[in-house]
Amino acid sequence: QVQLVESGGGVVQPGGSLRLSCAASGFTFSDYGMHWVRQAPGKGLEWVAFIRYDEINKYYADSVKGRFTISRDNSKNTLYLQMNSLRAEDTAVYYCAKDRLRSAWAFDIWGQGTMVTVSS
Amino acid sequence: QSALTQPASVSGSPGQSITISCTGTSSDVGGYNYVSWYQQHPGKAPKLMIYDVSNRPSGVSNRFSGSKSGNTASLTISGLQAEDEADYYCSSYTSSSTAVFGGGTQLTVL
C-alpha cells in the first residue's frame, strides 16, 4: 500500500545538524512533488519545504530558509531534509507528505512523523 | 507567511452541521483554488479531507464539504458523528510559492 516512513529524528544541541529521511513505497515516487510539514508539541501544523518531482524547484518557509535543505533521490524512492543551525524553536514532529499531483499543494499521504528535539 | 485564521474551537451535537472558517488574504486563499482541509486525531498524522476548495478524495465521507468566498474558505461537516471529533486545519498555496496552514480548530461533538 501507499506508505511514507520517516526516520532520523532525535535529540540535538542548539546549533547542531540532523538529516531526516522519508522512504516512500506503493506509488511512483518520481512522479510527485513532496513536502515536509512540522508540528511543535501542542501546536498546529507548519509547512516547511517542497521539492518538485524532478528537483528543479525547491521552496522553503521563511523560518527555515538558509538553514534547511530539501532533496530527494528518485532512484531510492527517498526524500530528505538536511537541518543545520538548529534552534529550540525547531523542536517538532516532522512529517513528510506526498503532493496530490506534481504540485497541487494538497498533501494526500502522510508519514507517521519523526520527533526532533533541540535542547542542550 | 502569516497563518490563516481559524476559530480555535467549534462544537455541535450528533446529527447537527457545523462550519469551520479559514480566512486569509488575496495572496493565498483569495488568489488561488489550492485550499485544502485536514483532519487530525490526537497522536495521529493529518488526513486530507478536501482539496482544491471543494473536492473530496476517494474514501472521504460526503458529509464533508468545502467552499470559498473571497478570502475565506469554509469546511462544513453535516450529520455530525462522534468520530468527527478532532482538530481541523486549512491550508492554502501562496503567491510566494509556499504553503500556509491555519492555526487549527478543535471540534467537539457534544
Short mmCIF file of C-alpha atoms in Angstrom, two decimals:
data_model
loop_
_atom_site.label_atom_id
_atom_site.label_comp_id
_atom_site.label_asym_id
_atom_site.label_seq_id
_atom_site.Cartn_x
_atom_site.Cartn_y
_atom_site.Cartn_z
CA GLN A 1 0.00 0.00 0.00
CA VAL A 2 0.99 3.64 -0.32
CA GLN A 3 3.30 4.46 2.56
CA LEU A 4 5.77 7.03 3.81
CA VAL A 5 8.14 6.21 6.65
CA GLU A 6 10.26 8.91 8.25
CA SER A 7 13.46 8.34 10.19
CA GLY A 8 16.41 10.26 11.53
CA GLY A 9 14.82 12.22 14.34
CA GLY A 10 16.40 12.57 17.76
CA VAL A 11 17.84 14.95 20.30
CA VAL A 12 20.38 17.53 19.11
CA GLN A 13 22.01 20.53 20.73
CA PRO A 14 21.28 24.08 19.54
CA GLY A 15 23.44 24.88 16.54
CA GLY A 16 23.67 21.22 15.59
CA SER A 17 22.60 19.35 12.48
CA LEU A 18 20.34 16.46 11.66
CA ARG A 19 19.23 14.75 8.45
CA LEU A 20 15.75 13.31 8.17
CA SER A 21 14.81 10.65 5.64
CA CYS A 22 11.44 9.60 4.28
CA ALA A 23 11.15 6.26 2.49
CA ALA A 24 8.29 6.03 0.02
CA SER A 25 6.56 2.91 -1.27
CA GLY A 26 3.40 1.90 -3.09
CA PHE A 27 3.45 4.68 -5.68
CA THR A 28 5.73 6.07 -8.40
CA PHE A 29 7.78 8.39 -6.22
CA SER A 30 9.41 10.22 -9.14
CA ASP A 31 6.01 11.42 -10.41
CA TYR A 32 5.08 13.51 -7.39
CA GLY A 33 6.14 16.62 -5.54
CA MET A 34 6.96 16.09 -1.88
CA HIS A 35 6.70 18.25 1.23
CA TRP A 36 7.94 18.43 4.78
CA VAL A 37 5.48 19.67 7.43
CA ARG A 38 6.20 20.02 11.13
CA GLN A 39 4.19 20.29 14.32
CA ALA A 40 5.64 21.64 17.55
CA PRO A 41 4.38 19.96 20.73
CA GLY A 42 0.80 21.02 21.39
CA LYS A 43 0.81 23.38 18.41
CA GLY A 44 -0.56 23.49 14.88
CA LEU A 45 0.85 22.39 11.58
CA GLU A 46 3.59 24.39 9.87
CA TRP A 47 4.61 23.83 6.27
CA VAL A 48 8.41 23.60 5.95
CA ALA A 49 9.52 22.83 2.41
CA PHE A 50 8.55 21.50 -1.03
CA ILE A 51 10.55 19.80 -3.76
CA ARG A 52 9.28 19.27 -7.29
CA TYR A 53 9.16 15.75 -8.69
CA ASP A 54 12.26 16.45 -10.79
CA GLU A 55 14.09 18.54 -8.15
CA ILE A 56 14.07 21.59 -10.43
CA ASN A 57 12.23 23.72 -7.90
CA LYS A 58 12.55 23.83 -4.13
CA TYR A 59 10.68 26.19 -1.83
CA TYR A 60 11.05 26.89 1.88
CA ALA A 61 9.22 28.58 4.73
CA ASP A 62 10.92 31.78 5.84
CA SER A 63 11.52 30.24 9.26
CA VAL A 64 13.92 27.62 7.82
CA LYS A 65 15.27 29.28 4.67
CA GLY A 66 19.05 29.20 4.58
CA ARG A 67 19.25 26.54 7.31
CA PHE A 68 17.27 23.60 5.91
CA THR A 69 17.73 21.85 2.56
CA ILE A 70 15.19 19.54 0.97
CA SER A 71 16.38 16.92 -1.51
CA ARG A 72 15.31 13.62 -3.00
CA ASP A 73 16.79 10.52 -4.59
CA ASN A 74 14.25 9.15 -7.04
CA SER A 75 16.37 6.03 -7.61
CA LYS A 76 15.98 5.20 -3.91
CA ASN A 77 12.39 6.49 -3.50
CA THR A 78 13.61 8.64 -0.64
CA LEU A 79 13.05 12.23 0.45
CA TYR A 80 15.49 14.07 2.72
CA LEU A 81 15.60 17.13 4.93
CA GLN A 82 19.04 18.38 5.97
CA MET A 83 18.64 20.61 9.00
CA ASN A 84 21.55 22.84 10.07
CA SER A 85 21.94 25.56 12.70
CA LEU A 86 19.08 24.04 14.66
CA ARG A 87 17.24 26.16 17.21
CA ALA A 88 14.98 25.34 20.13
CA GLU A 89 12.00 26.50 18.07
CA ASP A 90 12.70 23.78 15.50
CA THR A 91 11.60 21.19 18.08
CA ALA A 92 8.68 19.38 16.49
CA VAL A 93 7.34 16.23 14.91
CA TYR A 94 8.42 16.33 11.28
CA TYR A 95 6.11 14.74 8.71
CA CYS A 96 6.87 14.04 5.10
CA ALA A 97 3.83 14.35 2.88
CA LYS A 98 3.13 13.46 -0.73
CA ASP A 99 1.67 16.11 -3.00
CA ARG A 100 -1.60 15.05 -4.57
CA LEU A 101 -0.11 15.71 -8.01
CA ARG A 102 3.19 17.17 -9.18
CA SER A 103 2.47 20.49 -7.46
CA ALA A 104 -1.16 20.63 -6.37
CA TRP A 105 -0.28 21.88 -2.91
CA ALA A 106 -2.54 19.34 -1.22
CA PHE A 107 -0.95 16.65 0.93
CA ASP A 108 -2.72 13.35 0.36
CA ILE A 109 -0.38 10.86 2.04
CA TRP A 110 1.47 11.49 5.30
CA GLY A 111 4.11 9.57 7.17
CA GLN A 112 3.83 8.79 10.87
CA GLY A 113 6.28 11.55 11.74
CA THR A 114 9.68 11.66 13.42
CA MET A 115 10.40 13.73 16.53
CA VAL A 116 13.21 16.27 16.55
CA THR A 117 14.17 17.80 19.88
CA VAL A 118 16.63 20.68 20.01
CA SER A 119 17.89 21.06 23.54
CA SER A 120 21.11 21.44 25.48
CA GLN B 1 3.77 33.99 5.86
CA SER B 2 1.13 34.68 8.49
CA ALA B 3 -1.03 31.72 9.43
CA LEU B 4 -4.55 31.59 8.12
CA THR B 5 -7.20 32.47 10.71
CA GLN B 6 -9.45 29.72 12.04
CA PRO B 7 -11.68 29.67 15.13
CA ALA B 8 -9.92 27.92 18.00
CA SER B 9 -12.88 25.68 18.70
CA VAL B 10 -16.33 24.73 17.48
CA SER B 11 -18.84 22.27 18.83
CA GLY B 12 -22.03 20.57 17.82
CA SER B 13 -24.36 17.75 18.77
CA PRO B 14 -24.58 14.46 16.89
CA GLY B 15 -26.58 14.87 13.71
CA GLN B 16 -26.07 18.62 13.52
CA SER B 17 -23.99 20.53 11.00
CA ILE B 18 -21.04 22.75 11.75
CA THR B 19 -18.90 25.08 9.66
CA ILE B 20 -15.27 26.00 10.21
CA SER B 21 -13.99 29.17 8.57
CA CYS B 22 -10.49 29.85 7.29
CA THR B 23 -9.61 33.45 6.49
CA GLY B 24 -6.57 34.55 4.56
CA THR B 25 -5.74 37.23 2.04
CA SER B 26 -5.78 37.78 -1.69
CA SER B 27 -2.22 36.40 -1.72
CA ASP B 28 -3.32 32.99 -0.56
CA VAL B 29 -6.92 31.83 -0.05
CA GLY B 30 -8.44 34.55 -2.21
CA GLY B 31 -5.96 34.24 -5.02
CA TYR B 32 -5.89 30.51 -5.69
CA ASN B 33 -8.13 27.47 -5.60
CA TYR B 34 -5.43 25.45 -3.84
CA VAL B 35 -7.24 25.35 -0.49
CA SER B 36 -7.27 22.05 1.36
CA TRP B 37 -8.54 20.77 4.71
CA TYR B 38 -7.06 18.18 7.07
CA GLN B 39 -8.42 16.17 9.98
CA GLN B 40 -6.06 15.18 12.78
CA HIS B 41 -6.91 12.90 15.67
CA PRO B 42 -4.69 13.05 18.78
CA GLY B 43 -1.33 11.41 18.24
CA LYS B 44 -2.07 10.68 14.58
CA ALA B 45 -0.89 12.10 11.28
CA PRO B 46 -3.22 14.53 9.48
CA LYS B 47 -5.62 13.20 6.86
CA LEU B 48 -6.64 15.04 3.69
CA MET B 49 -10.39 15.71 3.70
CA ILE B 50 -10.88 18.37 0.99
CA TYR B 51 -8.61 19.61 -1.80
CA ASP B 52 -8.92 22.37 -4.40
CA VAL B 53 -11.52 24.16 -2.23
CA SER B 54 -14.34 21.67 -2.62
CA ASN B 55 -13.15 18.27 -3.84
CA ARG B 56 -13.24 15.16 -1.70
CA PRO B 57 -10.59 12.43 -2.03
CA SER B 58 -11.82 8.92 -2.58
CA GLY B 59 -12.95 7.38 0.69
CA VAL B 60 -13.84 10.61 2.48
CA SER B 61 -17.46 10.79 3.57
CA ASN B 62 -19.77 13.08 1.58
CA ARG B 63 -20.74 14.63 4.92
CA PHE B 64 -17.64 16.76 4.45
CA SER B 65 -17.84 19.67 2.01
CA GLY B 66 -15.79 22.75 1.23
CA SER B 67 -16.40 26.17 -0.28
CA LYS B 68 -14.77 29.54 -0.70
CA SER B 69 -15.94 33.15 -0.92
CA GLY B 70 -13.37 35.87 -1.39
CA ASN B 71 -10.54 35.43 1.11
CA THR B 72 -12.47 32.99 3.30
CA ALA B 73 -12.74 29.24 2.83
CA SER B 74 -15.12 27.04 4.80
CA LEU B 75 -15.40 23.39 5.78
CA THR B 76 -18.86 22.08 6.58
CA ILE B 77 -19.50 18.79 8.32
CA SER B 78 -23.08 17.62 8.21
CA GLY B 79 -24.66 14.85 10.27
CA LEU B 80 -22.01 15.15 12.97
CA GLN B 81 -20.73 11.87 14.37
CA ALA B 82 -18.64 11.15 17.44
CA GLU B 83 -15.73 10.06 15.22
CA ASP B 84 -15.60 13.55 13.69
CA GLU B 85 -14.21 14.92 16.95
CA ALA B 86 -10.69 16.01 16.01
CA ASP B 87 -8.57 19.02 15.08
CA TYR B 88 -9.10 20.51 11.64
CA TYR B 89 -6.60 22.56 9.65
CA CYS B 90 -6.97 24.51 6.44
CA SER B 91 -4.07 25.11 4.09
CA SER B 92 -3.52 27.30 1.07
CA TYR B 93 -0.94 27.84 -1.62
CA THR B 94 0.52 31.35 -1.53
CA SER B 95 1.87 33.88 -4.02
CA SER B 96 5.38 33.19 -2.63
CA SER B 97 5.20 29.59 -3.91
CA THR B 98 4.83 28.32 -0.37
CA ALA B 99 2.01 26.83 1.65
CA VAL B 100 0.44 28.21 4.81
CA PHE B 101 -1.75 26.45 7.37
CA GLY B 102 -4.45 27.80 9.60
CA GLY B 103 -3.96 27.70 13.35
CA GLY B 104 -6.32 24.76 13.68
CA THR B 105 -9.83 24.29 15.04
CA GLN B 106 -10.73 21.80 17.74
CA LEU B 107 -14.10 20.20 17.00
CA THR B 108 -16.03 18.84 19.97
CA VAL B 109 -19.04 16.58 19.43
CA LEU B 110 -21.25 17.15 22.45
#
